[in-house]
mmCIF file of C-alpha atoms in Angstrom:
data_model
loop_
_atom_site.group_PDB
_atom_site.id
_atom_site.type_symbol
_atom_site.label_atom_id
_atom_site.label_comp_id
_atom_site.label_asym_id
_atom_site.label_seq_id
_atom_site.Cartn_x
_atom_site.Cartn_y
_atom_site.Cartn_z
ATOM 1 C CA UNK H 1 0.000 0.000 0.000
ATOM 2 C CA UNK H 2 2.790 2.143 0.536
ATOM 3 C CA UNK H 3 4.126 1.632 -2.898
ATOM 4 C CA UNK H 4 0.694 2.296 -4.464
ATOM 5 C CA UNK H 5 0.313 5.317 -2.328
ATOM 6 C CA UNK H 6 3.972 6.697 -3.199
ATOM 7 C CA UNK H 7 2.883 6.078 -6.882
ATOM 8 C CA UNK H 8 -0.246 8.055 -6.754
ATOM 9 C CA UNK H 9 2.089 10.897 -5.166
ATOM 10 C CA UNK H 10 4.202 11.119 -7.536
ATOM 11 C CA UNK H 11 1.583 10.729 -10.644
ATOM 12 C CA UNK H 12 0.213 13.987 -8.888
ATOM 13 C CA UNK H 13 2.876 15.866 -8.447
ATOM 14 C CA UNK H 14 3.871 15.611 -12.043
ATOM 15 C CA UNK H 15 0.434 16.394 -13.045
ATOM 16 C CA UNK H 16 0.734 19.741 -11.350
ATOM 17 C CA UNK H 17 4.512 20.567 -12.840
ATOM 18 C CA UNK H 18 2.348 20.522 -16.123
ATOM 19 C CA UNK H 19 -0.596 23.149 -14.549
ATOM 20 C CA UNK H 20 -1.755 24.299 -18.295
ATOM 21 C CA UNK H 21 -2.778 20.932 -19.556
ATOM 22 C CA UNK H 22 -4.054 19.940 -15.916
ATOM 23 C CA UNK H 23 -6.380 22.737 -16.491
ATOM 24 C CA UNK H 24 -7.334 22.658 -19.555
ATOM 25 C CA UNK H 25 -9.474 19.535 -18.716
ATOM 26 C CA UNK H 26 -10.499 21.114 -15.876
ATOM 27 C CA UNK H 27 -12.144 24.157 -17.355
ATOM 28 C CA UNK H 28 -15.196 22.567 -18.966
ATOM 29 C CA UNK H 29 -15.823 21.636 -15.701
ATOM 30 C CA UNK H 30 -15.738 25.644 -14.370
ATOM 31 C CA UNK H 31 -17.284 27.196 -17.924
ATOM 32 C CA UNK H 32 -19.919 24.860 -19.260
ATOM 33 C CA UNK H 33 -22.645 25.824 -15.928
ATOM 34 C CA UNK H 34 -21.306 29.516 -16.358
ATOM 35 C CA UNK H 35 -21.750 28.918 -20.467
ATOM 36 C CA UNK H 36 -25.431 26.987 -19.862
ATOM 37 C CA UNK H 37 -26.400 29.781 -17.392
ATOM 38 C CA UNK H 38 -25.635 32.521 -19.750
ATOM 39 C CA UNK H 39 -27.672 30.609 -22.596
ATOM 40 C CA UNK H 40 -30.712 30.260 -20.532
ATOM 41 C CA UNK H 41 -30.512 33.375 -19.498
ATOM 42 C CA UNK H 42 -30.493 34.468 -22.924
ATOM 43 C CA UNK H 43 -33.520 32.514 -23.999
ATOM 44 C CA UNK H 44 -35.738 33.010 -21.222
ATOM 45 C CA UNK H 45 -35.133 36.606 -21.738
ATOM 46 C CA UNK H 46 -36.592 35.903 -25.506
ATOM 47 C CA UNK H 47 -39.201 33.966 -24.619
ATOM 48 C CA UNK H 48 -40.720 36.098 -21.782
ATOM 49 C CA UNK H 49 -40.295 39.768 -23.510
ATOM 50 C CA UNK H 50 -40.382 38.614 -27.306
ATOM 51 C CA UNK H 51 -39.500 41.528 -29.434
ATOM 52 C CA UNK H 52 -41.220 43.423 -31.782
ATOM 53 C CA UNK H 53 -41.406 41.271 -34.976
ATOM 54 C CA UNK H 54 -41.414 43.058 -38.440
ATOM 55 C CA UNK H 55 -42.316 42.013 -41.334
ATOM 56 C CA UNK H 56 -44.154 43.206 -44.599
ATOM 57 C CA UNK H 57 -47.761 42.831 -45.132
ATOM 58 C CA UNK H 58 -48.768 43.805 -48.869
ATOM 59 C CA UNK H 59 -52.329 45.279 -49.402
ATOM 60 C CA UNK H 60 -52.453 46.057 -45.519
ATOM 61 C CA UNK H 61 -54.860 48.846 -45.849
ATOM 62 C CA UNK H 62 -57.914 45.603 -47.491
ATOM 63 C CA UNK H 63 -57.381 44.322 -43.506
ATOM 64 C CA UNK H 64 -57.145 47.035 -40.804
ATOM 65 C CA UNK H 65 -58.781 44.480 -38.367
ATOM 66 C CA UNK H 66 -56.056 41.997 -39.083
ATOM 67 C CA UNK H 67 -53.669 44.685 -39.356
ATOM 68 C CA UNK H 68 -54.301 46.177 -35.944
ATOM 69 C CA UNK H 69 -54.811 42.864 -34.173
ATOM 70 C CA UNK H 70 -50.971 41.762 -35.159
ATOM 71 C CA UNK H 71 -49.573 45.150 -34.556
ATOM 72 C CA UNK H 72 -51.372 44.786 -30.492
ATOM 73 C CA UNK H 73 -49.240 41.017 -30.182
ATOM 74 C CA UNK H 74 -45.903 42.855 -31.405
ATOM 75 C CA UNK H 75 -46.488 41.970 -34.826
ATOM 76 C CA UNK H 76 -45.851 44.948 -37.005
ATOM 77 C CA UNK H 77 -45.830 45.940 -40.803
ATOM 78 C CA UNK H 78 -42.907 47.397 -42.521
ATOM 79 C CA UNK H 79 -44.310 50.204 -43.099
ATOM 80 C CA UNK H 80 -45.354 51.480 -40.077
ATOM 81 C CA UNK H 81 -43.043 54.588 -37.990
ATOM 82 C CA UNK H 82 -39.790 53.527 -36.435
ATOM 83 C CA UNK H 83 -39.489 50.430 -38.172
ATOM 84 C CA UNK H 84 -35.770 50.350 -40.122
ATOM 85 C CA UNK H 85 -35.525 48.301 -43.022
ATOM 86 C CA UNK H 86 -32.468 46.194 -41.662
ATOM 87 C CA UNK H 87 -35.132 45.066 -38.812
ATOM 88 C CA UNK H 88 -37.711 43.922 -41.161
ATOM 89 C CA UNK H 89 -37.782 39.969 -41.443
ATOM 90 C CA UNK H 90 -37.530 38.660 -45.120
ATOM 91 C CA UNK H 91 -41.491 37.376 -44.516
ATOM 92 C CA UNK H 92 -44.115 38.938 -46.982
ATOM 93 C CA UNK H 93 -48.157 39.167 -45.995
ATOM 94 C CA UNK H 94 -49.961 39.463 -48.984
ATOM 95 C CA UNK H 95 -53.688 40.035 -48.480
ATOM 96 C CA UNK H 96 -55.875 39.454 -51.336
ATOM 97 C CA UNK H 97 -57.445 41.716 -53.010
ATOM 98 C CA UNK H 98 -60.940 40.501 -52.171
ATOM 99 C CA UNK H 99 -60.258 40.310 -48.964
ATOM 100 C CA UNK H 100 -63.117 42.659 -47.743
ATOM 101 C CA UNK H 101 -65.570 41.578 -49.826
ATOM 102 C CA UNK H 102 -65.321 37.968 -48.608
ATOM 103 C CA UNK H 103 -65.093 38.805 -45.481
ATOM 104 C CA UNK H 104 -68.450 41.037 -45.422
ATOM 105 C CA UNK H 105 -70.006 38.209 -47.271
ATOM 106 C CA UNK H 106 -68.424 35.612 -44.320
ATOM 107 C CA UNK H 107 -66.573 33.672 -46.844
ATOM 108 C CA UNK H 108 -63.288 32.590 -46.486
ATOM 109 C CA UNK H 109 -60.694 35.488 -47.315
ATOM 110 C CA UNK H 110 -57.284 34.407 -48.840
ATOM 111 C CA UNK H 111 -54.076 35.578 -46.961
ATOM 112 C CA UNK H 112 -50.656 34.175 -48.768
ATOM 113 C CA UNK H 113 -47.754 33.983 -46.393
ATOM 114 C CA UNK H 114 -43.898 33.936 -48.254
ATOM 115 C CA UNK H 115 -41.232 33.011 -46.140
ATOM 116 C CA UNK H 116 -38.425 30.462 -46.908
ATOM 117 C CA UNK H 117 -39.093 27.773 -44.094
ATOM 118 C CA UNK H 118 -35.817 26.413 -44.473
ATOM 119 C CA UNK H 119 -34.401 29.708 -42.973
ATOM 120 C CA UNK H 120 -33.162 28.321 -39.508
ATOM 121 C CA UNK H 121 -33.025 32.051 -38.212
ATOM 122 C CA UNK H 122 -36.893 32.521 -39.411
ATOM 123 C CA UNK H 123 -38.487 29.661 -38.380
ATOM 124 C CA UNK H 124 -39.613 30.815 -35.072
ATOM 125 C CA UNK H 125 -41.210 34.078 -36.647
ATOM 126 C CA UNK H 126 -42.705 31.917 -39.067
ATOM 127 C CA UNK H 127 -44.786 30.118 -36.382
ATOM 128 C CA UNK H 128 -45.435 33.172 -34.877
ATOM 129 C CA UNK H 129 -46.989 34.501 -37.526
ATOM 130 C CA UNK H 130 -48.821 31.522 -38.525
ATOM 131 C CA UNK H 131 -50.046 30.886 -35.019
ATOM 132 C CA UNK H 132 -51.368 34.704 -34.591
ATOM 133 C CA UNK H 133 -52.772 34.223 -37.901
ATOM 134 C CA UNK H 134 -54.834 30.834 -36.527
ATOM 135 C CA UNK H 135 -55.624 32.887 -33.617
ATOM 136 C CA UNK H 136 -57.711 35.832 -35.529
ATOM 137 C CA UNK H 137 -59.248 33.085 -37.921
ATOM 138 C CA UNK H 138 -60.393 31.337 -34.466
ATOM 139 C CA UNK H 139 -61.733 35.036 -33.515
ATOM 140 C CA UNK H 140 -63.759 36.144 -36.723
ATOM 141 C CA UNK H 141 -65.377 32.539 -36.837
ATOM 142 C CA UNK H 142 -66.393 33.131 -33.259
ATOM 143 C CA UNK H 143 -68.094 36.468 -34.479
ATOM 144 C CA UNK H 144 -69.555 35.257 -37.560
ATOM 145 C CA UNK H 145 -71.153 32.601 -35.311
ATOM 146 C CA UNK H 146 -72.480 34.774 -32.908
ATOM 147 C CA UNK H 147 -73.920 37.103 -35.503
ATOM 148 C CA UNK H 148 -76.115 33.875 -36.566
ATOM 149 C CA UNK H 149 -77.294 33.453 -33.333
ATOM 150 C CA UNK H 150 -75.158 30.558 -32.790
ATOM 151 C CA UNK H 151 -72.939 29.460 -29.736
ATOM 152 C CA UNK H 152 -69.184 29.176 -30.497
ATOM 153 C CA UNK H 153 -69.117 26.495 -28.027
ATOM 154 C CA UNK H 154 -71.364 24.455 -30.415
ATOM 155 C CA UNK H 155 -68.237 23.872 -32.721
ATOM 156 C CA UNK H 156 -66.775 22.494 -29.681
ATOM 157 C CA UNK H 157 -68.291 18.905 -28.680
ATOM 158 C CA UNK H 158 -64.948 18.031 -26.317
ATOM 159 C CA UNK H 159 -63.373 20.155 -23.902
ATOM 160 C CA UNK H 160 -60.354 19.158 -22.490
ATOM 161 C CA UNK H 161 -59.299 19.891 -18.880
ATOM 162 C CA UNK H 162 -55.574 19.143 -17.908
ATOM 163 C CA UNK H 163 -54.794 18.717 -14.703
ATOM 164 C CA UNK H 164 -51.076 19.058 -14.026
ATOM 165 C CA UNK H 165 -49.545 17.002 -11.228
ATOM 166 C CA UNK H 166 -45.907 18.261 -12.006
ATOM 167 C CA UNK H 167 -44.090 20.197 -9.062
ATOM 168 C CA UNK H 168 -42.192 23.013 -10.148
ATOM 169 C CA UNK H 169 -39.343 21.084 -9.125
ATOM 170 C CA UNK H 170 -39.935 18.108 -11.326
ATOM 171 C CA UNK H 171 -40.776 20.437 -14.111
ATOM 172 C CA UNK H 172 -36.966 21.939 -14.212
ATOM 173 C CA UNK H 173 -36.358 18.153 -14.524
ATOM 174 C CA UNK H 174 -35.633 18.615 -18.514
ATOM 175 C CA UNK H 175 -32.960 21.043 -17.533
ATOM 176 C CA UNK H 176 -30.869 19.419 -14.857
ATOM 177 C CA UNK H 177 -31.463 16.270 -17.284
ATOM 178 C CA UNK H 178 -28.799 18.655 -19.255
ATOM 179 C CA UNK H 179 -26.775 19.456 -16.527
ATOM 180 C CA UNK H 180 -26.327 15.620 -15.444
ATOM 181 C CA UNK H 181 -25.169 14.988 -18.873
ATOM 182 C CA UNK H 182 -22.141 17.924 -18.741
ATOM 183 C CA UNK H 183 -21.937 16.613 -15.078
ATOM 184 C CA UNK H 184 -21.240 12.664 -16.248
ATOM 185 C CA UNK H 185 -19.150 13.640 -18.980
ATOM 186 C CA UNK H 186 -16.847 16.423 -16.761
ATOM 187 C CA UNK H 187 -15.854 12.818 -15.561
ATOM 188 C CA UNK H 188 -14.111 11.657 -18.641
ATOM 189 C CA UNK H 189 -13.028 15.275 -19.471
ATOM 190 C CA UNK H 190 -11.685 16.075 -16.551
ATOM 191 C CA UNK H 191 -9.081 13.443 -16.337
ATOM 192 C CA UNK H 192 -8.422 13.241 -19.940
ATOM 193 C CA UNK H 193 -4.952 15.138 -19.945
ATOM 194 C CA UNK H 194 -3.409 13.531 -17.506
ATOM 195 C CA UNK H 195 -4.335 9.777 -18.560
ATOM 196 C CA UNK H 196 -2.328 10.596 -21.733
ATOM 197 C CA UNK H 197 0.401 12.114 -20.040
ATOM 198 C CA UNK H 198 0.769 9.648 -17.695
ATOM 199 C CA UNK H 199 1.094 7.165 -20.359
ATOM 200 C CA UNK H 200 1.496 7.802 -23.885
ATOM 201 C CA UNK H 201 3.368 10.953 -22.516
ATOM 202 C CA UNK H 202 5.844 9.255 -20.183
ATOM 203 C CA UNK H 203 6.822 6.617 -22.481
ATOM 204 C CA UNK H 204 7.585 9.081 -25.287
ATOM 205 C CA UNK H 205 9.821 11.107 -22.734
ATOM 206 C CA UNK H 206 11.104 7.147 -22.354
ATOM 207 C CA UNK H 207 10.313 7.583 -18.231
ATOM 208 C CA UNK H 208 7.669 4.588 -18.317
ATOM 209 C CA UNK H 209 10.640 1.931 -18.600
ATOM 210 C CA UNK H 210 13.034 3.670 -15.796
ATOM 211 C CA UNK H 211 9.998 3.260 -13.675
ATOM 212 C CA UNK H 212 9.466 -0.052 -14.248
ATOM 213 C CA UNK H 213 13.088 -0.867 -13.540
ATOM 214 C CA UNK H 214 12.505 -0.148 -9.608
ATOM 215 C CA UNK H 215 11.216 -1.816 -7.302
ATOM 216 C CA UNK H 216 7.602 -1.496 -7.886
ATOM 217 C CA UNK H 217 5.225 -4.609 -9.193
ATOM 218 C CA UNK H 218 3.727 -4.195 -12.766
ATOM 219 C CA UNK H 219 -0.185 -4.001 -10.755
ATOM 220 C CA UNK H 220 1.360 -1.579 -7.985
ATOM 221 C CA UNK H 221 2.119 1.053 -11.027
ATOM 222 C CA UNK H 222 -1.199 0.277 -12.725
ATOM 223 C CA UNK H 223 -3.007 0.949 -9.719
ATOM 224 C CA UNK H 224 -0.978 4.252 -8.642
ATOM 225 C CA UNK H 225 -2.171 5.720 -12.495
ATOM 226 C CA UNK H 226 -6.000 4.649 -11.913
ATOM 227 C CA UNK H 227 -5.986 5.973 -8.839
ATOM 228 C CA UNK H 228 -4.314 9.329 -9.801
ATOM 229 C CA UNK H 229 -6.742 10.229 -12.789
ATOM 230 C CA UNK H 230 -9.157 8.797 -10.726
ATOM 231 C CA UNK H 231 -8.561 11.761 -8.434
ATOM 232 C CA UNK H 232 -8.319 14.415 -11.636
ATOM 233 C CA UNK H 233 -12.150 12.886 -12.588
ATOM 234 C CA UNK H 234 -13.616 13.457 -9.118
ATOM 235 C CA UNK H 235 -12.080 16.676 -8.986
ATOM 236 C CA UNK H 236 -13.610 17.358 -12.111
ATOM 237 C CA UNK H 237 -17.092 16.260 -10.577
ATOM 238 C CA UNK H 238 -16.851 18.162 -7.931
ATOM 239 C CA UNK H 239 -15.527 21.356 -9.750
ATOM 240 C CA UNK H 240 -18.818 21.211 -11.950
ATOM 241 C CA UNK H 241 -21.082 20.675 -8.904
ATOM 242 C CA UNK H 242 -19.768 23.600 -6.830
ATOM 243 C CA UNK H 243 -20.171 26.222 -9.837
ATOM 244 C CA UNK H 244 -23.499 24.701 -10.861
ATOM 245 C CA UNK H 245 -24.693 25.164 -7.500
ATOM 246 C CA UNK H 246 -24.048 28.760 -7.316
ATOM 247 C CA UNK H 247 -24.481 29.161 -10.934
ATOM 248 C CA UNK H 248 -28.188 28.197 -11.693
ATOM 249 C CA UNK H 249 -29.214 30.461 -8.898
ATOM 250 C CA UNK H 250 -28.812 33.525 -10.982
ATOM 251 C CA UNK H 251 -31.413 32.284 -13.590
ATOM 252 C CA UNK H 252 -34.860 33.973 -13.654
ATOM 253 C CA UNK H 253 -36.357 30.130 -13.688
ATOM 254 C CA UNK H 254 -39.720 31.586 -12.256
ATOM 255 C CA UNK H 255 -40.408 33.166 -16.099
ATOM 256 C CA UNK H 256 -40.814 29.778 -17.427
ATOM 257 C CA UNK H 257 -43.106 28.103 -14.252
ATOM 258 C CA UNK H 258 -40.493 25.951 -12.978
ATOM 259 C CA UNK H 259 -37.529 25.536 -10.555
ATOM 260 C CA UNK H 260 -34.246 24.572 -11.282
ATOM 261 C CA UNK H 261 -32.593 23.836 -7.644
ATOM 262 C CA UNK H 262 -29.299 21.463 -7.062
ATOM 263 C CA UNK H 263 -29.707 20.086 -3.656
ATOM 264 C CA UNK H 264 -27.272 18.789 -1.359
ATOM 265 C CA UNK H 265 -28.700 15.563 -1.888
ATOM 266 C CA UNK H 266 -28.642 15.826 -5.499
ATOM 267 C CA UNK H 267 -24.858 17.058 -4.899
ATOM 268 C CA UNK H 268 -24.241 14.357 -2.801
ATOM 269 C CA UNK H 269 -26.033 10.828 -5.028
ATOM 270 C CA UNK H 270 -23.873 12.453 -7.952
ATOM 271 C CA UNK H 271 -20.800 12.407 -6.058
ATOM 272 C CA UNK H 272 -21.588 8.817 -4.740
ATOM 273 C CA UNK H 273 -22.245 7.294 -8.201
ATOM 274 C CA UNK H 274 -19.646 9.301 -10.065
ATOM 275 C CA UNK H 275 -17.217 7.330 -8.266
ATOM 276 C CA UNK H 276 -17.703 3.874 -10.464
ATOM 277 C CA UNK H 277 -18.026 6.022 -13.248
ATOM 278 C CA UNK H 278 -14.351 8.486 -12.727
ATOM 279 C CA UNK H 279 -12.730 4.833 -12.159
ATOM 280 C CA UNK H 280 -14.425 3.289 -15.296
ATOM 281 C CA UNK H 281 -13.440 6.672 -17.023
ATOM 282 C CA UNK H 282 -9.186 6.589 -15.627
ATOM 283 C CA UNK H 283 -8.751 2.907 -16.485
ATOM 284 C CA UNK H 284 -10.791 3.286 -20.387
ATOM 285 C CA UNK H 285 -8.499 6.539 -20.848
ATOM 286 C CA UNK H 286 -5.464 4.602 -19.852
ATOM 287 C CA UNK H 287 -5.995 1.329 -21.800
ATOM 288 C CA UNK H 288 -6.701 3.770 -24.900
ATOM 289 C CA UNK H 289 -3.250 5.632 -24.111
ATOM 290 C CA UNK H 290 -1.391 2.399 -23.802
ATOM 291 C CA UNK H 291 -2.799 0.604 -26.568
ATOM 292 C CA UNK H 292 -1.408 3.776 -28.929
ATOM 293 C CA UNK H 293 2.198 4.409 -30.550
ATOM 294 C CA UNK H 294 2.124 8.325 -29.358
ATOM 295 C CA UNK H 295 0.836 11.138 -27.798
ATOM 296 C CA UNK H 296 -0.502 12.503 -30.643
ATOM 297 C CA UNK H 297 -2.381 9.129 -31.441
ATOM 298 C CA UNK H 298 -3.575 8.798 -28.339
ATOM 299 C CA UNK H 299 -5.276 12.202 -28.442
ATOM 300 C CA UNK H 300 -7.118 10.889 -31.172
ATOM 301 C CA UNK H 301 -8.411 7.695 -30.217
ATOM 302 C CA UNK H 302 -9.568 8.969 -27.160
ATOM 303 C CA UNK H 303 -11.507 11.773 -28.565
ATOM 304 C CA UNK H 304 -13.204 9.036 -30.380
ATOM 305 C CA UNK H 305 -14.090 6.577 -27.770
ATOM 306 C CA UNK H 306 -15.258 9.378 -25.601
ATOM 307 C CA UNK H 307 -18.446 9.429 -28.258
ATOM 308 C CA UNK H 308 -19.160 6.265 -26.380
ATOM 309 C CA UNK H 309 -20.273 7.966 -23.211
ATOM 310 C CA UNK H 310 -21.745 10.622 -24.945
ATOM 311 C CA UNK H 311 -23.901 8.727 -26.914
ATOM 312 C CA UNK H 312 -25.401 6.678 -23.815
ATOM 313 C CA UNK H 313 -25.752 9.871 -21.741
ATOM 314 C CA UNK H 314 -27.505 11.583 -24.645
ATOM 315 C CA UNK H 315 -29.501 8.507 -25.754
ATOM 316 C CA UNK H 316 -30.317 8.317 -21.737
ATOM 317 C CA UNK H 317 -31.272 12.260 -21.658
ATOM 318 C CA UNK H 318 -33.521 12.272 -24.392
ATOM 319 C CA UNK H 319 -35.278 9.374 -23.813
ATOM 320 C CA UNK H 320 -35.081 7.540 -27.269
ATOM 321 C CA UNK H 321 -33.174 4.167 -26.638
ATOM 322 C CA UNK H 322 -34.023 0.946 -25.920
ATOM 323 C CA UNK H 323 -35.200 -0.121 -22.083
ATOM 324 C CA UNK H 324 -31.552 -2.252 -22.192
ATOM 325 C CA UNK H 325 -29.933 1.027 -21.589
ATOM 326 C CA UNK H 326 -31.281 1.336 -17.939
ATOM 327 C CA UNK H 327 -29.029 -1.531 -16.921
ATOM 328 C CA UNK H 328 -25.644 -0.256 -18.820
ATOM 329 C CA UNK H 329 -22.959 1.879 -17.489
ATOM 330 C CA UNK H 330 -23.598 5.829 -17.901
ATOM 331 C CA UNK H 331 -26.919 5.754 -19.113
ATOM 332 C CA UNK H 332 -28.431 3.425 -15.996
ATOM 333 C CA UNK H 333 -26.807 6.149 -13.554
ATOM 334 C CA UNK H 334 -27.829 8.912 -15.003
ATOM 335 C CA UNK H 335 -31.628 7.629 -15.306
ATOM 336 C CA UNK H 336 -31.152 7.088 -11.800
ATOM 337 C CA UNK H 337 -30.131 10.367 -11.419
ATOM 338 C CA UNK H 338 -33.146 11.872 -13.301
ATOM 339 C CA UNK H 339 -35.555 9.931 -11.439
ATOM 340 C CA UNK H 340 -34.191 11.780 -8.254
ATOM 341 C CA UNK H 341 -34.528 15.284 -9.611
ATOM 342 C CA UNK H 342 -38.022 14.220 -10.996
ATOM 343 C CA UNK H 343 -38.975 13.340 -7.412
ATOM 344 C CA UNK H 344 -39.822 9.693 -8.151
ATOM 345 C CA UNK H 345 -37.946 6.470 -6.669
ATOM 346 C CA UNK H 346 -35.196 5.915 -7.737
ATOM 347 C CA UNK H 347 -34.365 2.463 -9.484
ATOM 348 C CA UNK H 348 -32.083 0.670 -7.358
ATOM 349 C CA UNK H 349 -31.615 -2.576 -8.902
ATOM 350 C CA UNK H 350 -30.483 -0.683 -12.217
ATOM 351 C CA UNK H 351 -28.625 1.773 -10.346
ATOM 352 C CA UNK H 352 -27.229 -0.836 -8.587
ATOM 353 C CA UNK H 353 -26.673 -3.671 -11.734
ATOM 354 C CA UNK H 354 -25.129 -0.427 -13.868
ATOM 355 C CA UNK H 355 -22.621 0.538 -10.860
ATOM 356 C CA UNK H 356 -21.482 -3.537 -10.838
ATOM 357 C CA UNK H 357 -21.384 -3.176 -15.009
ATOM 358 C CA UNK H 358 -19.193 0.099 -14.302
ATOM 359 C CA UNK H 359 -16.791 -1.436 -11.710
ATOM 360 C CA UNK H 360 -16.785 -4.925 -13.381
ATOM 361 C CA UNK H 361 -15.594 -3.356 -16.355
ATOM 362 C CA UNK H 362 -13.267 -1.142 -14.729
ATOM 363 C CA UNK H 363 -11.544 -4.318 -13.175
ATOM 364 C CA UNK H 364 -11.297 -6.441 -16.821
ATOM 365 C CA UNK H 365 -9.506 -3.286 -18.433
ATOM 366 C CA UNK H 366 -7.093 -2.613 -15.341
ATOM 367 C CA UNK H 367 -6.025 -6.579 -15.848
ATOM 368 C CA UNK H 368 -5.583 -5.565 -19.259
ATOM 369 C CA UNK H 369 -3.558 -3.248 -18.578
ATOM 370 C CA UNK H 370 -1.339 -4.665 -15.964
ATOM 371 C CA UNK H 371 -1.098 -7.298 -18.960
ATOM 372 C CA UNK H 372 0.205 -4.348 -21.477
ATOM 373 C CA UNK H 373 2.814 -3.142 -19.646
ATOM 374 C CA UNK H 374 4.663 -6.731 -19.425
ATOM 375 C CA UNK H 375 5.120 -6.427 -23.089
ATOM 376 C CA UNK H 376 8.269 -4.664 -24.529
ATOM 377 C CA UNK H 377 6.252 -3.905 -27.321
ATOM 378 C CA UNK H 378 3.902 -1.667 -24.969
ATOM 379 C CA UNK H 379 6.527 -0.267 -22.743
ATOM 380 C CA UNK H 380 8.951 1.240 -25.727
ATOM 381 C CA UNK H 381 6.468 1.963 -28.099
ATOM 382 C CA UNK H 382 7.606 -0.888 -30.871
#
């Protein structure tokens, strides 16, 4: 143990010689809540005070009514006072010339909307328009039934009543569903840099076969490197935790109904299960490193086996994989996790049959690693 614990020391201590690579895994632990929190701020700003939305409406003067009744929900022609031409949307109302007449004579009147819907920056005030333009149609047929003498709520034969049983708590659920997934992948972030340096690194700097000519058992120096970027993932973790905490306090969540609140006990479950998942995350990062010629290859094969996580966090997230995913490493925890912040009971025996998937396979690649390093071809990089 004293070996082991000698080895971890010194894995550390070279870790911190190199501080700007150290950190640079650390950071998207410390700027993705800051980066999330500025987003959301952004958006709920949008989608509380929309702005003004311009646009131009061709024969405007055939629909007053309809003219007026979009101008009152922010909806305003280009030709109206104080509206510059670089703030008018490329989205064109033309109202028919008939217009009047058909609608005096309760017919249908013809409105042509022209907008490219393939726009990604107008396809939000392209439903906006559209659904302000359902809304008045939904208005003038109330009218035109009243004038006959006719209820409106005749055209209605079902009305719906939701009842809501969400909390505001489990209704932020969708957003710390994000935040788990930056939190589960500061894991294999976190540690990243150092896994390579302490492998691919130190036996391109031709240190990996000094150290194996001491003293020190081929499982002794395996350990000392889990254990080490072990300690770089959980810091990671922890990092993310501590600035998310503070963090999502700062945005206006009431605007959109909901809560968004990390409690100790969240803080705390994450911690306990990140553990399995910072170990499975050292020893994956280290086989990788081994298992390539440089450093510069190992930076690329890991970028590409860290899809692997992403993929079952996201598929996990978003809902759309198959129920086999509940019992897998990554995606089992962090459905676990969700349940928690959703309020509901939590599924122990996944939680509990992904954590023994996570540590199970943590143990087969450490044994495959200890079984690297006793070949030459590993150790100098033949």
């Amino acid at each position: 143990m004293k070996t082991i614990i000698a080895m971890v020391r010194k894995e550390l201590i070279d870790a911190m010689r190199d501080k700007r690579s150290v950190m640079a895994g650390l950071y998207y632990a410390i700027g993705t809540p800051l980066l999330m929190c500025g987003m959301f701020m952004v958006l709920i700003g949008q989608l509380s005070t929309p702005e003004d939305l311009n646009i131009k409406i061709t024969n405007a003067d055939n629909a007053p009514d309809l003219v007026r009744f979009l101008n009152n929900r922010g909806i305003n022609a280009s030709t109206d006072e104080g509206v510059a031409a670089k703030d008018v949307k490329d989205i064109e109302l033309i109202i028919s010339d008939n217009y009047a007449a058909h609608m005096a004579k309760a017919k249908p009147a013809e409105i042509t909307l022209i907008a490219d819907n393939s726009n990604e920056k107008l396809q939000q005030s392209i439903r906006r328009v559209e659904n302000q333009l359902q809304a008045y149609s939904g208005e003038m047929g109330s009218l035109r039934l009243i004038a006959r003498g006719i209820n409106p709520a005749v055209v209605q034969p079902i009305k719906v009543v939701v009842e809501d049983q969400a909390t505001p708590d489990s209704k932020g659920g969708f957003i710390l569903g994000i935040a788990i997934f930056t939190m589960i992948y500061s894991v294999f972030i976190s540690g990243m840099n150092l896994a390579i340096d302490t492998s691919a690194g130190e036996r391109e700097r031709n240190s990996l076969a000094l150290l194996l000519s001491h003293p020190i058992s081929t499982r002794q120096l395996v350990l000392g490197k889990i254990i080490a970027v072990t300690c770089f993932a959980l810091l990671g973790l922890l990092l993310i935790l501590i600035v998310s905490k503070f963090a999502y306090t700062f945005v206006p969540w009431q605007e959109l109904g909901f809560s968004v609140n990390i409690s100790p006990d969240f803080m705390g479950l994450m911690l306990f299960i990140g553990i399995p998942l910072a170990i499975m995350a050292a020893t994956l990062q280290l086989f990788v490193s081994f298992m390539a010629k440089t450093f510069k290859e190992a930076q690329s094969y890991l970028t590409m086996v860290l899809f692997v996580p992403l993929a079952l966090s996201m598929a996990a997230s978003y809902n759309i994989a198959p129920d086999v995913l509940e019992w897998l490493p990554v995606s089992g925890q962090q459905q676990a996790l969700m349940a928690f912040i959703k309020g509901r009971e939590i599924p122990m025996l996944q939680l509990l049959v992904s954590s023994a998937a996570t540590l199970v396979l943590s143990i087969a690649l450490a044994f495959g690693l200890e079984k690297l390093l006793k070949s030459e071809k590993v150790v100098f990089g033949l």
